[in-house]
PDB file of C-alpha atoms in Angstrom:
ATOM      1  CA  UNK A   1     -16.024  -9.164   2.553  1.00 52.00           C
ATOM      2  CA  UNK A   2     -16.304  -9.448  -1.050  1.00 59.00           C
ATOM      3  CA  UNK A   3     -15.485 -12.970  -3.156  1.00 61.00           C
ATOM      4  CA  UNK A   4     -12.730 -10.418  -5.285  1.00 56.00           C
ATOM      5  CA  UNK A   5     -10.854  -9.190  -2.138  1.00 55.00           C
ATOM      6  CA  UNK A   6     -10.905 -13.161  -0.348  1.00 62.00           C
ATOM      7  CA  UNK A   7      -9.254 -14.717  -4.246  1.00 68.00           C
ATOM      8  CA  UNK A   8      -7.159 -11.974  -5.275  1.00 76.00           C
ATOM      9  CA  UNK A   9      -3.561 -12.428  -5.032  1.00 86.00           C
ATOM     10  CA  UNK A  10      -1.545  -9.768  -3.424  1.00 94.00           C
ATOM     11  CA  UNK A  11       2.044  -8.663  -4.522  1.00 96.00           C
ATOM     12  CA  UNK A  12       4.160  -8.786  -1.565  1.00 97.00           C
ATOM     13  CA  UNK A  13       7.885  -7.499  -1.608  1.00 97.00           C
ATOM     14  CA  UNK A  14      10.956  -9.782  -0.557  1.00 96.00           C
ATOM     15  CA  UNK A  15      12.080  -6.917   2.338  1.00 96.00           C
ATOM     16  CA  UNK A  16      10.498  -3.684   3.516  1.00 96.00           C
ATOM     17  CA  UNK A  17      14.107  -2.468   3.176  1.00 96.00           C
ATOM     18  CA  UNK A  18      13.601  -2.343  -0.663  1.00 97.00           C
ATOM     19  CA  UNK A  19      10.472  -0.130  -0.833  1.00 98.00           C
ATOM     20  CA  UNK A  20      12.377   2.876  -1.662  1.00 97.00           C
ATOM     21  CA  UNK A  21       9.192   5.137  -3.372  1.00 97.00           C
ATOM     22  CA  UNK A  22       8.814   8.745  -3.059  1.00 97.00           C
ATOM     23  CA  UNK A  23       8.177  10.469   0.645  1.00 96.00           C
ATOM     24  CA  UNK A  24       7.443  14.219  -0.986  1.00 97.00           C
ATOM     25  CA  UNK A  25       6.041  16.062  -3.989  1.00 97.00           C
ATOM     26  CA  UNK A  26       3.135  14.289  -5.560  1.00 97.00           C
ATOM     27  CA  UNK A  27       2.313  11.700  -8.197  1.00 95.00           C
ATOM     28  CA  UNK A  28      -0.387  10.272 -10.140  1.00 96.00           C
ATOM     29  CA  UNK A  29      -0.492   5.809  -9.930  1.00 96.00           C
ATOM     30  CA  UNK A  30      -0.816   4.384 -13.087  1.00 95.00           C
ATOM     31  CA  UNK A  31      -3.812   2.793 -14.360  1.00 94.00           C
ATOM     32  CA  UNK A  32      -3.071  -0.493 -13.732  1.00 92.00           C
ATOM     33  CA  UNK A  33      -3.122   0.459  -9.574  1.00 94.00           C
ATOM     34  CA  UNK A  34      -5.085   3.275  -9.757  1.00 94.00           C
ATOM     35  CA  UNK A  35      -7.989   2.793 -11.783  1.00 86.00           C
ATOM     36  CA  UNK A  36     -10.711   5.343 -10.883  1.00 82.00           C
ATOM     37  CA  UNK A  37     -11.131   8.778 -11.710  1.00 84.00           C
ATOM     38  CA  UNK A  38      -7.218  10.533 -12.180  1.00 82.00           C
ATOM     39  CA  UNK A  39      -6.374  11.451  -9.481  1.00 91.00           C
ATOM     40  CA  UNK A  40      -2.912  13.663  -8.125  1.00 96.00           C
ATOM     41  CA  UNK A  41      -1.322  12.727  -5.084  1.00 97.00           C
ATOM     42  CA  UNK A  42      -0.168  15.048  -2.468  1.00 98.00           C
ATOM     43  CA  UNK A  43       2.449  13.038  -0.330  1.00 98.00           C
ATOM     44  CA  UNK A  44       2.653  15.910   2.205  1.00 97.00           C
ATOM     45  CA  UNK A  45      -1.091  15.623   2.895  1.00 97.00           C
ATOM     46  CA  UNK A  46      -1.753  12.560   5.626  1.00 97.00           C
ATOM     47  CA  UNK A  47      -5.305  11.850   3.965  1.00 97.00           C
ATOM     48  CA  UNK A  48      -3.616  11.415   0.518  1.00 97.00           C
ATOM     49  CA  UNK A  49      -0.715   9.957   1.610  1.00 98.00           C
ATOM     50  CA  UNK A  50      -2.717   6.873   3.654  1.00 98.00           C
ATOM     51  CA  UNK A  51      -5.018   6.452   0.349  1.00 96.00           C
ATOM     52  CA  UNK A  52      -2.075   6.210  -2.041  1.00 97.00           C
ATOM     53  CA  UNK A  53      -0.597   3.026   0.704  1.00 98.00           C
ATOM     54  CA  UNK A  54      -3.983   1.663   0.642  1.00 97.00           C
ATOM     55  CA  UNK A  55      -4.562   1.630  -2.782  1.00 96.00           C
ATOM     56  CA  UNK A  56      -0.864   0.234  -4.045  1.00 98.00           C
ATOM     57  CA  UNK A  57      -0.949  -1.751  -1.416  1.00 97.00           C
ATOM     58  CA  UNK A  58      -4.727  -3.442  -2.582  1.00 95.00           C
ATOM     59  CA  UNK A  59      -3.984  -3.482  -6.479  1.00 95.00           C
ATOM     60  CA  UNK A  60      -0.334  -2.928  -7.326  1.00 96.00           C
ATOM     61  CA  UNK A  61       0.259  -6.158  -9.790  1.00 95.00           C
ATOM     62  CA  UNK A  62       4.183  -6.317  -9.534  1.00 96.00           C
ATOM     63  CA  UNK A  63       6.604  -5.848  -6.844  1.00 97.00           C
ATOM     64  CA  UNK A  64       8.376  -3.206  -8.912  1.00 97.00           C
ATOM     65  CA  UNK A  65       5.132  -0.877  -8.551  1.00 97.00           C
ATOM     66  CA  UNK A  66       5.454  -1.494  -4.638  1.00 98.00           C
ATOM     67  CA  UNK A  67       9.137  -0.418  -4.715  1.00 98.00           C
ATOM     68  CA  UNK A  68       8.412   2.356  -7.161  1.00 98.00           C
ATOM     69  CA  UNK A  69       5.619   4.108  -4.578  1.00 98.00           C
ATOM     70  CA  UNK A  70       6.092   2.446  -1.034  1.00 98.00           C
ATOM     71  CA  UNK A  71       8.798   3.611   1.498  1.00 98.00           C
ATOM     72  CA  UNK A  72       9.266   0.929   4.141  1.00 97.00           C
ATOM     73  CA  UNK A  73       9.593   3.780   7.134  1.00 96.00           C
ATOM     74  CA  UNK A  74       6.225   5.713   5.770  1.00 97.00           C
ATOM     75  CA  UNK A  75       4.652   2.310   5.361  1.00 97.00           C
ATOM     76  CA  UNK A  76       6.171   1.353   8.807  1.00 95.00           C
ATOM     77  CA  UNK A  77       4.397   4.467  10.508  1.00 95.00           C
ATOM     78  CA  UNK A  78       1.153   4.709   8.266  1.00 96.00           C
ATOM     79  CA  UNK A  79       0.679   0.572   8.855  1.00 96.00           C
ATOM     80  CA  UNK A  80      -2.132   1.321  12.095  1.00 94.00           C
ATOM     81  CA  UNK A  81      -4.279   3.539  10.134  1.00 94.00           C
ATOM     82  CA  UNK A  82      -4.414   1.616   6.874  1.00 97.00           C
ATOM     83  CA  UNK A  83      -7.736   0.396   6.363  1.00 96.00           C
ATOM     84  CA  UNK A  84      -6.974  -2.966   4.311  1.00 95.00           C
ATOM     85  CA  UNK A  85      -8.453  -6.361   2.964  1.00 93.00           C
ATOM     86  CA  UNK A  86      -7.972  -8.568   6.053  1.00 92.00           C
ATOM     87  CA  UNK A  87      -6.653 -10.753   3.388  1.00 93.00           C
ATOM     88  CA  UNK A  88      -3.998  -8.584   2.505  1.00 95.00           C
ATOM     89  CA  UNK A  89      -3.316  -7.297   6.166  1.00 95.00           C
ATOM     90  CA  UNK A  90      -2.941 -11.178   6.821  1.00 94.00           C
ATOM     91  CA  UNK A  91      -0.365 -11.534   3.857  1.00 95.00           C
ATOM     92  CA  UNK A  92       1.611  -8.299   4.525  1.00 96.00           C
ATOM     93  CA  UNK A  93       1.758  -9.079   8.299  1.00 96.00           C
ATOM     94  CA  UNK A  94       2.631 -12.900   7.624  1.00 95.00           C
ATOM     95  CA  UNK A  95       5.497 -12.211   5.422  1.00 96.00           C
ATOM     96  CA  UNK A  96       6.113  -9.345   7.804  1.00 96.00           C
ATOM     97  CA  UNK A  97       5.612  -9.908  11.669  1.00 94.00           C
ATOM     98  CA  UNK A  98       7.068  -6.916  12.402  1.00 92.00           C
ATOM     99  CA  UNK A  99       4.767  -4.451  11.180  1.00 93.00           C
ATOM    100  CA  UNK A 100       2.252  -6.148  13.943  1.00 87.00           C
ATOM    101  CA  UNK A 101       3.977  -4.243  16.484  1.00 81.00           C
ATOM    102  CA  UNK A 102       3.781  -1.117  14.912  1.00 64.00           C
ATOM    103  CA  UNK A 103       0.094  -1.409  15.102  1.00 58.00           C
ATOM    104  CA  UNK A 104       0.866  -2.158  19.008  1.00 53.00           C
ATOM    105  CA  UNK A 105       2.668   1.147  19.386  1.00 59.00           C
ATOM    106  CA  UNK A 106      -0.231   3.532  17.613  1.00 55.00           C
TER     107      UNK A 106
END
């Protein structure tokens, strides 16, 4: 694991309740989360879709930019196939317990 990913701080939000992002159509992050080449997501496409979690999830600086492109029930059901920091998994799955058991059920 790299020094960056075992120091950086991840955003968390207060409630998966309040992730209220887009579930169709696609979008384009902003540079500040998304800071490769441009690139257009497809929210319909699975691939895309668990990319777009991953990435917000890994870089988004605020907890606005996790409301503004997380859904709690897609992050609820994506959650097993996200391939994360285990420093991030740990914080996600520490401030939500929860999401542990929707691992179980995949």
């Amino acid at each position: 694991m790299s020094r960056y990913a075992m120091a950086k701080p991840y955003t968390l939000p207060e409630s998966l309740a309040e992730l209220d992002g887009p579930t169709t159509g696609t979008l384009t992050l902003p540079r500040s989360i998304d800071w490769g080449p441009h690139y257009t997501y497809d929210l319909g496409d699975h691939a895309d879709l668990v990319l777009m979690y991953e990435r917000v999830i890994r870089e988004a600086p605020t907890p606005e930019d996790l409301r503004a492109y997380l859904h709690g029930p897609t992050l609820w059901r994506l959650w097993p196939h996200l391939f994360l920091p285990v420093e991030a998994r740990t914080a996600w799955l520490a401030r939500f317990p929860a999401l542990g058991s929707a691992a179980a059920a995949a």
